[in-house]
C-alpha cells in the first residue's frame, strides 16, 4: 500500500443485504450450562493478582528500574505555544551539565523521521500517519520538541529547564466550528500526512468525514404527518486519570534485540508500530507488559514508547521515561469533545419514522482514533432502535490546536448516547408519551437483523441479535430506583425527578479481532496458560483462568497464567473494544478444549474406557458409565514419563469472528433540585446490565460501578480545560473534577443474565456500556424535576439556575 493511499474505516462496513434472521448458531454442547452445572464460571474467586497488589509485590513498569544499574532517565521539553515552527533550539547549557547523556532535537540524526500514528489499532491502521517523534512544527501546547537522557531523573528535569526554544508563531484555532471555516489557520498541509483517511480535507482542517444512511431519513422530515424535533448537545473533554502514569523502559538485550517494558494495552500493535517507525524487523523487538495501573483506553496507543527507544539507541544504555502527572493531563490523551445535533420525525401515534444524528468531533492536534471514535457515535446508540426505518448519521472530524485526543472507555458511544437518549426523552415529554414505553416501541429484540450498524460502518452488516435483556434491565432498574413511586420533598423549593437512559455497546470489533492462547499441562496435573490478552487491572487474567478451569475441571489455583509478552505469549490484538473476555476468552476456551482432548485420550488408555464416556471435574478424569476415575496428576505423569510413549500435553486456541454482540444497559437516576440555587443532589444511581453470562460476577459488578463512576464524572465534571492561548488549566488531580468516593452517589449495579451463544459460556462484554448512560439520564431527571433541559455537559447548578431564570443558557 502506498503511504498516501486513503484508507477506509477498517473494512467492517459492507453493503447490507436483507436476509432472514439466522438465529441458529453452531454452539458447542459445553458452552451452554445451567448455573448449577458451572464449576468455575459464574463464581467470584479473588482476582489472580490481588495478593501481590495488596502486598506491593506486583511489578509495574517503573519497578523494573532496579534491575538496570546503568539505567538512564528521560525528560521531554514540550511546546509552550499552540501553533508555530521551531526556528532555534538552545541546548548548550543542558549538554554541558554533568550527568547529561544526550539532548536530541527534531534535527538530530538519531531521531527517526518516519510518519506514524500513535493509535494502537489493527492493520492497515485506520488513523492517519501525522505524527513525528520530535516536532519542528508544533500544533498544541505540549507537542514534544526535545528529548533528554541523563544519569538521574533530577538531572534530566534540570537540563530540560535550561533548554530555550525560539519559534515563528502562527495563528491558531481552538474551536472546532471556527477550525472548519475555510479562512481558519491550517494545521496540516496535505503533503504532511500519510495514510490519509476517507473524507479528509486539510484545507478546512478536516481529517475525516463519515456518512451512513438506512432508508431515506431526509425525505421523512418533509412529511406533513410527522412532528420534527431537533436538539443540540455538547460533551465535555474528559481524561483517563489512571493511577499509573505512562511509563516505558527500553533496552537492548544480549542478542541485540530491542526490549520494551511498557504500560500498554496493545503490546503487539506497539511492536508493529515501533518496527515501522524505526524501520527494524518486527522480530527484533520484544514488548513486555507488566502489571498496568489502569488504562481506560489511554494506553491503547503508542504514546511515549518512541522517545525512550530513540534515546536508548542513541546512548546505548537502558532508558526509562515516566510521564509527569502534568503531562498526563495535557500531553497524553483525552476523550474527544463533540457537538451533536439530533433530529427525529415522529407520528401522532409515537412511531419514529426517521432519526438523524450529526457529530462535529474535535480530534485536537492529531488524528489518532479520530475517525473510528466518531464512527461509534452513530454505530453504537442508533442500532439499538432497530425498528426505526430511516436512519442517517453524519460526522465531521476536525483538527484544532488543542491537546491530543484518543481512545477512551465507551469510544464515542457516550457522546452519541447523550445526544440520542436526551433527545428521545425530550420528544416523549413534548408529545406526551411515556419515556420508557416510547423507547420500548422501537428498540431491538432477539432475532432482529441489525442493518443500522452496518450502514453506519460499525459492527458489520447482518448483525443478528442473538441475546437481548433490555426488557429485564428496564424492569429491574425501575424496581431498584422506585420508578415513579417517590414522594416530593416537604420543602417547596425542592423538587424531585427521575430519568432513564438506555445504551448498547459492542463486544469486540466485528471482523477485526484476533486472540490466541496456549495451555501446557505439567506432570502434576497443573497447567501453565499463556495468553496474548492484556490485563490492565480489570481482572482479565482471572477470567481467563476461570474459563480454562471450567473446561479442564481443575481448581483455579492449579493454573498459572503468563500474559502479554510478544516473545513468549501468542498473538492478540490487545485490550480494547470490550473484546478481552469475548475474543481472548474464547481462544482460551479452545486451547483448554484442545488440551482436554489429549487428557481424555490418555485417561481412556489408563482406565480402559472409551473417551466418549469420560469427563473432568475436581482435578480428576472420571467415567460417566462405570464411575471409575483417576487424578489429573496421574495423567500428567503417565504422559510425561510413560514407558511406551510419551507426550507433552499442549492445547492451542485461536479465535476471530465476524460477530460483535451488543451488551445492553438501562440507567436510572433519582435527583433532587433546589429551585432557588439550581443545586442538585443525586439520590441514587441504578444501572442494570445485560452482559450475557458473567464469568466472574464480582468483577463484573466492579466494572459496572467503575464505569458508572466515570460516566457520572462526565455528567458533572468540567474535564480538562485550557485558556484562550491554548495553555492547560488542569495539570494535577487537585485541579481536576473527578468525584471522590464521598462525592459519588450510591451506585446499584444489577447483572441481568442472558446467554450469548457466540461468547465463551454465554459471555459478552460489560466494561464499557455503563460508561455511556449517566449524562443523559441525569439530564432527563433534572428535566423531570424542574423542567430545565441541560444539554451542554457538565451539568452544573449555574446552568440549571440560568434555565430556571429563563436566561439564554436555558434550552
mmCIF file of C-alpha atoms in Angstrom, residues 429 477-489 494-501 666-674 679-687 708 712 716 743-748 773-786:
data_model
loop_
_atom_site.group_PDB
_atom_site.id
_atom_site.type_symbol
_atom_site.label_atom_id
_atom_site.label_comp_id
_atom_site.label_asym_id
_atom_site.label_seq_id
_atom_site.Cartn_x
_atom_site.Cartn_y
_atom_site.Cartn_z
ATOM 1 C CA UNK A 429 -42.223 14.605 27.046
ATOM 2 C CA UNK A 477 -33.796 -0.897 37.085
ATOM 3 C CA UNK A 478 -37.264 0.546 37.638
ATOM 4 C CA UNK A 479 -37.674 -1.628 40.702
ATOM 5 C CA UNK A 480 -34.289 -0.618 42.092
ATOM 6 C CA UNK A 481 -34.855 3.120 41.698
ATOM 7 C CA UNK A 482 -38.550 3.039 42.672
ATOM 8 C CA UNK A 483 -39.579 4.460 39.327
ATOM 9 C CA UNK A 484 -42.468 6.884 39.717
ATOM 10 C CA UNK A 485 -43.023 5.950 43.346
ATOM 11 C CA UNK A 486 -41.181 8.772 45.067
ATOM 12 C CA UNK A 487 -42.578 11.490 47.300
ATOM 13 C CA UNK A 488 -41.855 15.154 46.713
ATOM 14 C CA UNK A 489 -39.759 16.818 49.453
ATOM 15 C CA UNK A 494 -37.023 21.326 46.458
ATOM 16 C CA UNK A 495 -38.166 19.191 43.555
ATOM 17 C CA UNK A 496 -37.518 15.561 42.875
ATOM 18 C CA UNK A 497 -37.255 13.902 39.490
ATOM 19 C CA UNK A 498 -36.194 10.690 37.805
ATOM 20 C CA UNK A 499 -34.558 9.972 34.484
ATOM 21 C CA UNK A 500 -33.766 6.974 32.358
ATOM 22 C CA UNK A 501 -31.331 6.264 29.531
ATOM 23 C CA UNK A 666 -30.659 0.635 31.475
ATOM 24 C CA UNK A 667 -29.626 3.572 33.651
ATOM 25 C CA UNK A 668 -31.885 5.200 36.193
ATOM 26 C CA UNK A 669 -31.207 8.393 38.154
ATOM 27 C CA UNK A 670 -33.123 9.922 41.052
ATOM 28 C CA UNK A 671 -32.348 13.595 41.770
ATOM 29 C CA UNK A 672 -33.490 16.468 43.962
ATOM 30 C CA UNK A 673 -33.091 20.041 42.682
ATOM 31 C CA UNK A 674 -33.198 23.288 44.667
ATOM 32 C CA UNK A 679 -28.032 22.999 43.191
ATOM 33 C CA UNK A 680 -28.884 19.360 42.881
ATOM 34 C CA UNK A 681 -28.276 16.149 44.724
ATOM 35 C CA UNK A 682 -28.244 12.770 43.019
ATOM 36 C CA UNK A 683 -30.063 10.497 45.424
ATOM 37 C CA UNK A 684 -29.420 7.222 43.646
ATOM 38 C CA UNK A 685 -27.900 5.727 40.533
ATOM 39 C CA UNK A 686 -29.066 2.300 39.427
ATOM 40 C CA UNK A 687 -27.832 0.570 36.305
ATOM 41 C CA UNK A 708 -20.766 4.348 36.058
ATOM 42 C CA UNK A 712 -21.032 10.356 36.476
ATOM 43 C CA UNK A 716 -20.819 16.752 36.423
ATOM 44 C CA UNK A 743 -18.890 12.816 46.429
ATOM 45 C CA UNK A 744 -20.234 9.929 44.348
ATOM 46 C CA UNK A 745 -23.838 8.858 44.898
ATOM 47 C CA UNK A 746 -24.598 5.258 45.655
ATOM 48 C CA UNK A 747 -24.461 3.075 42.544
ATOM 49 C CA UNK A 748 -26.562 -0.076 42.406
ATOM 50 C CA UNK A 773 -25.524 6.469 30.409
ATOM 51 C CA UNK A 774 -25.322 8.888 33.347
ATOM 52 C CA UNK A 775 -25.102 12.197 31.404
ATOM 53 C CA UNK A 776 -28.400 11.686 29.509
ATOM 54 C CA UNK A 777 -30.154 10.014 32.450
ATOM 55 C CA UNK A 778 -29.181 12.851 34.813
ATOM 56 C CA UNK A 779 -30.183 15.476 32.238
ATOM 57 C CA UNK A 780 -33.523 13.698 31.867
ATOM 58 C CA UNK A 781 -34.007 13.528 35.643
ATOM 59 C CA UNK A 782 -33.383 17.263 36.058
ATOM 60 C CA UNK A 783 -35.797 17.932 33.208
ATOM 61 C CA UNK A 784 -38.326 15.815 35.101
ATOM 62 C CA UNK A 785 -37.688 17.643 38.369
ATOM 63 C CA UNK A 786 -37.739 21.300 37.313
#
